[in-house]
mmCIF file of C-alpha atoms and ligand atoms in Angstrom:
data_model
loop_
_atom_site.group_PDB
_atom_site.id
_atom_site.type_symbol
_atom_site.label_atom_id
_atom_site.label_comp_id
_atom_site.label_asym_id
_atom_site.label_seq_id
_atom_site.Cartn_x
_atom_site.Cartn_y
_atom_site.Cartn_z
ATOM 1 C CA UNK A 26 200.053 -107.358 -46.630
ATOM 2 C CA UNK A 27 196.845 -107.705 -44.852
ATOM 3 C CA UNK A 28 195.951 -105.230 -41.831
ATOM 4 C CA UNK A 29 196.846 -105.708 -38.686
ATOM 5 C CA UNK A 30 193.468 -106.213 -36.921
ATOM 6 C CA UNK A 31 194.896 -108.101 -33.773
ATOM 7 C CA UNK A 32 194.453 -106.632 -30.497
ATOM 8 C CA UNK A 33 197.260 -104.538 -29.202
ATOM 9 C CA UNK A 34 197.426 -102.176 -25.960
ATOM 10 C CA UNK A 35 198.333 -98.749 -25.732
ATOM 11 C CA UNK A 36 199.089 -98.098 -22.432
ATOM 12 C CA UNK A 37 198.308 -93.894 -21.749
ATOM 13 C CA UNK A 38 201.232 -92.528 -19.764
ATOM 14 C CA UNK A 39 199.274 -89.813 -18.557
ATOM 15 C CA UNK A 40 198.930 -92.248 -15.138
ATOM 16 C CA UNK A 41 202.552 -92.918 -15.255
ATOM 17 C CA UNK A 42 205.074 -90.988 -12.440
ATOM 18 C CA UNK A 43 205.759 -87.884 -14.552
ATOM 19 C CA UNK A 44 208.891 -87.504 -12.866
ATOM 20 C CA UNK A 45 210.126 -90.957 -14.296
ATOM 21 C CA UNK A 46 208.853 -90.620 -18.083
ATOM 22 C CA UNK A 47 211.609 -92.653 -19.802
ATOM 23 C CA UNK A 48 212.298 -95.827 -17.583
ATOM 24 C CA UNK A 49 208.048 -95.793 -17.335
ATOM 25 C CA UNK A 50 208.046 -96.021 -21.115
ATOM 26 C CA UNK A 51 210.688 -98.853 -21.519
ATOM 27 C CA UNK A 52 209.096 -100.420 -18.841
ATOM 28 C CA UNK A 53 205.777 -100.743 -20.353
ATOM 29 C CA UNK A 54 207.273 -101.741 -23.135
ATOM 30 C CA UNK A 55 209.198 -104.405 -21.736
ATOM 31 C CA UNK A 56 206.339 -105.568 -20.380
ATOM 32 C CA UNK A 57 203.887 -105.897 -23.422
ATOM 33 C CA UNK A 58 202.976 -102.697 -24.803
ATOM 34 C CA UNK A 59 202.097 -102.151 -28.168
ATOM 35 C CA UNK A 60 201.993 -98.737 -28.642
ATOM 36 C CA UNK A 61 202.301 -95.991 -26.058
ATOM 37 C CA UNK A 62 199.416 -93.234 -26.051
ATOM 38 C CA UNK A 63 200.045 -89.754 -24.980
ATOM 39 C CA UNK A 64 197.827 -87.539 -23.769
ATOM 40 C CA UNK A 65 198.063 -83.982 -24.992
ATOM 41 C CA UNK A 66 195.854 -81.258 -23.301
ATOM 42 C CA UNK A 67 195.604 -77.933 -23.366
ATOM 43 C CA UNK A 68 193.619 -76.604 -20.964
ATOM 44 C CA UNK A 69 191.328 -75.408 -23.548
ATOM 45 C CA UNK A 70 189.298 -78.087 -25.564
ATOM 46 C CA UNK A 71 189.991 -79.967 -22.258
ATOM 47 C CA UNK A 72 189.873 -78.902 -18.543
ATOM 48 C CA UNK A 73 193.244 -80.129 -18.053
ATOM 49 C CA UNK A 74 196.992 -79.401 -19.149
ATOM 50 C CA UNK A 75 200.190 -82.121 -19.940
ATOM 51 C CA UNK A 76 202.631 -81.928 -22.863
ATOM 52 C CA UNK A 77 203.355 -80.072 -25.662
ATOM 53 C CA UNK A 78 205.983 -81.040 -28.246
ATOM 54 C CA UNK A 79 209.338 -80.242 -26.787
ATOM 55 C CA UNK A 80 207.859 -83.425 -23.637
ATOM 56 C CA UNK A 81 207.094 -85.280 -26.694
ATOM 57 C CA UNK A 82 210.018 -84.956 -28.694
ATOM 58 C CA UNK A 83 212.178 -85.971 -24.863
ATOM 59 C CA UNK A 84 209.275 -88.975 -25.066
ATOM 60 C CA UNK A 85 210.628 -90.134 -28.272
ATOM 61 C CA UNK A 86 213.938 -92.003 -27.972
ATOM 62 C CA UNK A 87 212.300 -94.310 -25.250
ATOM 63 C CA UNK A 88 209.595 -95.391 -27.718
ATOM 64 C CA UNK A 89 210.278 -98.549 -29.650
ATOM 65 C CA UNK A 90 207.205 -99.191 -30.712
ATOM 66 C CA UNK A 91 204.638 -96.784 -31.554
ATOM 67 C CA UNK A 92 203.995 -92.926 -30.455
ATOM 68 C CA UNK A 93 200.041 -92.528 -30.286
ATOM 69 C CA UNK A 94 200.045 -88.931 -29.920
ATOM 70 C CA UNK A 95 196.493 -87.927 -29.361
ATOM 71 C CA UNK A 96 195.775 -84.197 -29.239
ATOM 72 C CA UNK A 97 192.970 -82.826 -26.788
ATOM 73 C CA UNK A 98 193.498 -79.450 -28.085
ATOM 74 C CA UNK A 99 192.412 -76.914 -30.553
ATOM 75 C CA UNK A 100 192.911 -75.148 -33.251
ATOM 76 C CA UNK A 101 195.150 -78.317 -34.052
ATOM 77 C CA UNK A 102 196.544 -77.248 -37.744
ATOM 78 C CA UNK A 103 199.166 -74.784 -36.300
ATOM 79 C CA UNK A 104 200.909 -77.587 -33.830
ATOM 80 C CA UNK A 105 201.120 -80.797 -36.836
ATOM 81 C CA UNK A 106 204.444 -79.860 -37.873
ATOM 82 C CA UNK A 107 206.097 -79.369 -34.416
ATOM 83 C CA UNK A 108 204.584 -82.912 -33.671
ATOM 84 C CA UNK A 109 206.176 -84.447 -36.665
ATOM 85 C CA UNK A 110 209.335 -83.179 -35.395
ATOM 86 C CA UNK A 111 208.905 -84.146 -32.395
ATOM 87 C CA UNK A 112 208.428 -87.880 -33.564
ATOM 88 C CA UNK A 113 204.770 -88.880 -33.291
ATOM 89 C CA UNK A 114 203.669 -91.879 -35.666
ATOM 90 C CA UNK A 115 200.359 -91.724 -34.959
ATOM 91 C CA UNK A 116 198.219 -87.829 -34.565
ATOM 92 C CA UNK A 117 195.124 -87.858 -33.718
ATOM 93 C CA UNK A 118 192.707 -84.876 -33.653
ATOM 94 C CA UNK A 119 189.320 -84.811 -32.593
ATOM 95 C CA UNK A 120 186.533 -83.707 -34.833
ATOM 96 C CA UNK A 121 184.696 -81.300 -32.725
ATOM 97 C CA UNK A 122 188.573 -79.479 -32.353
ATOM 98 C CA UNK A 123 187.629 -77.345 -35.552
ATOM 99 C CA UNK A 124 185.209 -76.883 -38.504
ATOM 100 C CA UNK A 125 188.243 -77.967 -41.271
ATOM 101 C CA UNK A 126 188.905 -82.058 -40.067
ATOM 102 C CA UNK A 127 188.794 -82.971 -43.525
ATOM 103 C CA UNK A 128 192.065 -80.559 -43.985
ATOM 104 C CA UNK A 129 193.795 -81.166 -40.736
ATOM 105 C CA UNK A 130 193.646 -85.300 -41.785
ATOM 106 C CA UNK A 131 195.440 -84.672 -45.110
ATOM 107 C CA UNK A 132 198.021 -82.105 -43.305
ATOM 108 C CA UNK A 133 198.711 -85.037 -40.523
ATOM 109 C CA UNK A 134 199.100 -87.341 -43.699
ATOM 110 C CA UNK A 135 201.166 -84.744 -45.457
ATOM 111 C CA UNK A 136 203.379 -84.222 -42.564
ATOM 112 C CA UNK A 137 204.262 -87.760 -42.477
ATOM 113 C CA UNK A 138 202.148 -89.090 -39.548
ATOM 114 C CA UNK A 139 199.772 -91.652 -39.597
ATOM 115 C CA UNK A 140 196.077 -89.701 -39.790
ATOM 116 C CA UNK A 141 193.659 -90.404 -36.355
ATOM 117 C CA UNK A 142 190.317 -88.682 -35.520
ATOM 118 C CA UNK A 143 188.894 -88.947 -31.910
ATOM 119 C CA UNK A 144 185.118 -88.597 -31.486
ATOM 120 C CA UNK A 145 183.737 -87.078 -27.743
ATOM 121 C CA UNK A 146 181.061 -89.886 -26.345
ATOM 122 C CA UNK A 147 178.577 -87.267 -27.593
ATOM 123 C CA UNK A 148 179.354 -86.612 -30.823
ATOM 124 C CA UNK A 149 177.723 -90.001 -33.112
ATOM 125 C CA UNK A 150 179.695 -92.200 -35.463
ATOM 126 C CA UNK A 151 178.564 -90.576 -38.383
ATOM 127 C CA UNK A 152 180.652 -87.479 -37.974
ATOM 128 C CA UNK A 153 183.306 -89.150 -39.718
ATOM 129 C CA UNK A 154 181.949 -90.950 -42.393
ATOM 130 C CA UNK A 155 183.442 -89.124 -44.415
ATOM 131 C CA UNK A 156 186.487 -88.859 -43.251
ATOM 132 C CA UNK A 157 187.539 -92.827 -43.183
ATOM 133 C CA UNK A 158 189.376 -92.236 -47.057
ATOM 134 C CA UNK A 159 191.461 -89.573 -44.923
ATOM 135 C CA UNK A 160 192.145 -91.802 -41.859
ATOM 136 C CA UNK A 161 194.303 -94.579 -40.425
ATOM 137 C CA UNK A 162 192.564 -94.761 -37.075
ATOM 138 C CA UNK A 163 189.231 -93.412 -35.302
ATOM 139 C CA UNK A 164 189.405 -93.115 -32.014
ATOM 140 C CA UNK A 165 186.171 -93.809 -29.635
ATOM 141 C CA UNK A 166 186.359 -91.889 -26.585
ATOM 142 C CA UNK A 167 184.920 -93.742 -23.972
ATOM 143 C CA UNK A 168 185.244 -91.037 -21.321
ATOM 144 C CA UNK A 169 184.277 -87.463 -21.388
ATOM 145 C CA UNK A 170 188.293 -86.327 -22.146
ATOM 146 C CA UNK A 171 190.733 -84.736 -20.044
ATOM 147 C CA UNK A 172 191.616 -87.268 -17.124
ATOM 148 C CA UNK A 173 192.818 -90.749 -16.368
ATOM 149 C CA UNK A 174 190.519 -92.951 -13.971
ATOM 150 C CA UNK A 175 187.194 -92.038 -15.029
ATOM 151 C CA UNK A 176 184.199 -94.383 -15.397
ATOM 152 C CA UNK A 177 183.733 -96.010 -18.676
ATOM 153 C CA UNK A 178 181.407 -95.033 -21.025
ATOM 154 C CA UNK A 179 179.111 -98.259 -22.760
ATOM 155 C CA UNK A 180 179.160 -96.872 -26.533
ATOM 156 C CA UNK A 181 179.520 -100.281 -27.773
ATOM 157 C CA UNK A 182 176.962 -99.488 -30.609
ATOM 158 C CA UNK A 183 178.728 -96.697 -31.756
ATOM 159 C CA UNK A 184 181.924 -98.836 -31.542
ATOM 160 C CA UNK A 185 179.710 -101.732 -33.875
ATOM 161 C CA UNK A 186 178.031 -99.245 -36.220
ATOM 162 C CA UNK A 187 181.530 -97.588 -36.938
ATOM 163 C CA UNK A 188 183.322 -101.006 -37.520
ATOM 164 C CA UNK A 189 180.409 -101.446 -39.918
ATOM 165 C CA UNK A 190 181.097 -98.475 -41.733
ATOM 166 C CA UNK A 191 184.787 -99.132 -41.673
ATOM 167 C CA UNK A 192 184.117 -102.106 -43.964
ATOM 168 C CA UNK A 193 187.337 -103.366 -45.704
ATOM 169 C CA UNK A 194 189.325 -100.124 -45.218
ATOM 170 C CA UNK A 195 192.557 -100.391 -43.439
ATOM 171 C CA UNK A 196 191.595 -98.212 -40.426
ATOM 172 C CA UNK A 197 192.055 -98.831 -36.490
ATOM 173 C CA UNK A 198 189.769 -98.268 -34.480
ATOM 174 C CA UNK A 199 190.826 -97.413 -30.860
ATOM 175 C CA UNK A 200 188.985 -97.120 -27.313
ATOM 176 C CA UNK A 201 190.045 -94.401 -25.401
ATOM 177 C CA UNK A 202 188.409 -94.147 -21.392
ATOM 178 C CA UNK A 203 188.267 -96.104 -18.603
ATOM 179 C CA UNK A 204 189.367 -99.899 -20.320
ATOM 180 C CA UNK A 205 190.577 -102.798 -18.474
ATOM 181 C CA UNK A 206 189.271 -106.496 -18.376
ATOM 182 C CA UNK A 207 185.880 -106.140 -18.021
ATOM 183 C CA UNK A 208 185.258 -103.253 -20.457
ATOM 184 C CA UNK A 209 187.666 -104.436 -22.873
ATOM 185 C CA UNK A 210 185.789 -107.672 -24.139
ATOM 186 C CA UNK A 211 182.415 -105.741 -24.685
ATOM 187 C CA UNK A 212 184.508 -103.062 -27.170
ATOM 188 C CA UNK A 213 186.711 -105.987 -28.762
ATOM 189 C CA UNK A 214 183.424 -107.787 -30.247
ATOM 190 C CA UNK A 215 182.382 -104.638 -31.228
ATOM 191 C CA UNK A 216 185.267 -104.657 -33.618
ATOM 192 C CA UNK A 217 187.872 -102.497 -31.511
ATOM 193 C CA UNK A 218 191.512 -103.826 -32.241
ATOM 194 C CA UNK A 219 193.221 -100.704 -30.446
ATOM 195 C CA UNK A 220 192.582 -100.409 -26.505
ATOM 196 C CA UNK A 221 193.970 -97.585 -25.072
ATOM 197 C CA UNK A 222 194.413 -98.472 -20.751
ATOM 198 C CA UNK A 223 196.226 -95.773 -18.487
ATOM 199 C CA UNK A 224 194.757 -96.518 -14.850
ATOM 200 C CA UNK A 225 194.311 -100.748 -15.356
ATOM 201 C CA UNK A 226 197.800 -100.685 -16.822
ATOM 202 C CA UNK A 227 199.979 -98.682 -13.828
ATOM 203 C CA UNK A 228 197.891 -99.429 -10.992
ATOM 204 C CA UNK A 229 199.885 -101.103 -8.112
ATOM 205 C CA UNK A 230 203.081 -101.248 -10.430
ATOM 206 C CA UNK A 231 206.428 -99.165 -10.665
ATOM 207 C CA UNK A 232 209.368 -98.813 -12.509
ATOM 208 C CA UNK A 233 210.431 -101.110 -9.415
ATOM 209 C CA UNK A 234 207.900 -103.414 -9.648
ATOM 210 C CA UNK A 235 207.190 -103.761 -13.398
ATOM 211 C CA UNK A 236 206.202 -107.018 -13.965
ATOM 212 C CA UNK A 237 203.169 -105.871 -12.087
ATOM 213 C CA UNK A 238 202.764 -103.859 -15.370
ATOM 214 C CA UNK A 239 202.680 -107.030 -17.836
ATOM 215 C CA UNK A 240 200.254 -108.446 -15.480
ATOM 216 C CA UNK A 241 198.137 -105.913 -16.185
ATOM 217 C CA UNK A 242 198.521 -105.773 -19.726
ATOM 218 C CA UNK A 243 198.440 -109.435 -20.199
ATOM 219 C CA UNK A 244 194.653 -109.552 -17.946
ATOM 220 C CA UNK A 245 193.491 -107.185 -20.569
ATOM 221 C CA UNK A 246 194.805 -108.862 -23.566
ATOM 222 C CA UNK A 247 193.641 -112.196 -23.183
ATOM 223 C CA UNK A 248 189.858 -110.812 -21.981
ATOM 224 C CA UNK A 249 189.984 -109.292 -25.308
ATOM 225 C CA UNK A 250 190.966 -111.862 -27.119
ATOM 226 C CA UNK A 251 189.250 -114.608 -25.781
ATOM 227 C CA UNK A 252 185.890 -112.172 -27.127
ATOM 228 C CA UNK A 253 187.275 -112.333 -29.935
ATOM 229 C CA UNK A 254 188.465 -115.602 -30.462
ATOM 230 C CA UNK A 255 192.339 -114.231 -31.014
ATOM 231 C CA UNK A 256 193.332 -116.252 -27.784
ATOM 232 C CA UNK A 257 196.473 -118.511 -27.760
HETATM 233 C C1 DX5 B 14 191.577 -89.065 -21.300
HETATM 234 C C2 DX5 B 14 192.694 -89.646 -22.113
HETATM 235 C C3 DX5 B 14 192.894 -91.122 -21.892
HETATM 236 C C4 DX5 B 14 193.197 -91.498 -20.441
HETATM 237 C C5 DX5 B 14 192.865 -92.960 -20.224
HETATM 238 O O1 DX5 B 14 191.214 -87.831 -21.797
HETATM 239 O O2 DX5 B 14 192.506 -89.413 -23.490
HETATM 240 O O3 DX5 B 14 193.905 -91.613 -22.744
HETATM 241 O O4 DX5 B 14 194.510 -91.243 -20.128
HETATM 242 O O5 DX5 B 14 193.031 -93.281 -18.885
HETATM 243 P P1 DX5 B 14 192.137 -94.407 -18.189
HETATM 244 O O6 DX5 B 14 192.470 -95.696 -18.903
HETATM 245 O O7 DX5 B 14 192.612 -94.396 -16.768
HETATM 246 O O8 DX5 B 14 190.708 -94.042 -18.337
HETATM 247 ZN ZN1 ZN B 15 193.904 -90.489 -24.844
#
């Protein structure tokens, strides 16, 4: 089976109503979502705090599609079982979280989870060349991490010289920081199939007023397809 390269959106409910977490999930979902990416901070690696794995395991039985759990936190090997119980698919760790990534990919692996590693906008693509055996997504951080609605980040080279050094291997890579239809193209030709939206994909909806949702996931879907030719 060949590797699912097509674009897909992973809404970030870190700017959905945290007092609503379930019908925000199966709304988003209802609505177009292709995987749902949470946010986990610990006040530490990042100047912010959300959920830790009891939230995540209470996440889990309104996800249909896929859990993106990507961890802003560190040290990260002590927390990869409690995440596998708590049903992530998907755990990503950044790189700069600890001097053992190599280890920490294989333990996500081992644990049962699909293997990510998130790079700050500082830190270059070459930090994880040679990690890509290891891992089953890389994810570009397009913002300096920590909070929804920030500015986006042009690292479009990085994005090119990573798909580059991707090659054949069956590795996502996702854009994590301020995406919606007019940053989304630009990363798309880079070679970005994964496009992580929290602020473009909530704004002006509800769990009232959903379809306001698809609208917004739709606008960025088709901008990054059209780039790259995937269009309807
Ligand atoms: C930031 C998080 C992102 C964030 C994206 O540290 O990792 O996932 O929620 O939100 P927007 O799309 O609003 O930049
Ligand atoms: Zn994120």
């Amino acid at each position: 089976m060949s590797f699912d390269r097509t674009i897909k959106i992973a809404p970030s409910i870190l700017s959905a109503d945290f007092a609503n977490f379930g019908q925000e999930i199966q709304a988003i979902e209802a609505q177009g979502a292709d995987w749902v990416h949470v946010d986990v901070m610990d006040g530490h690696f990042v100047p912010n705090l959300t959920f830790g794995p009891p939230a995540v395991k209470a996440f889990r039985p309104h996800v249909k599609t896929v859990m993106d759990v990507h961890l802003m936190i560190t040290p990260v090997d002590p927390y990869i079982d409690a995440y596998a119980e708590a049903g992530a698919d998907i755990l990503t760790a950044h790189v700069e979280a600890g001097p053992h990534t190599h280890r920490t990919l294989q333990a996500i692996r081992a644990a049962g989870m699909k293997a990510g590693v998130a790079l700050n906008p500082g830190t270059p693509a070459e930090a994880v060349e040679h990690l890509l055996d290891l891992a089953d997504l890389v994810c570009v951080m397009t913002v300096n991490p920590g909070f929804g609605g920030q500015k986006f980040i042009d690292l479009t080279d990085k994005v090119r010289r990573l798909r580059a050094m991707i090659g054949d291997r069956p590795v996502h890579i996702e854009i994590d920081g301020g995406v919606d239809a007019t940053t989304a193209p630009k990363v798309a030709a880079a070679g970005a199939d994964v496009l992580v939206a929290g602020s473009a994909v909530f704004k002006g909806g509800s769990v009232s007023a959903p379809d306001v949702y698809g609208k917004n996931i739709s606008t960025i879907r088709t901008a990054a397809q059209v780039a790259v030719g995937q269009a309807a």
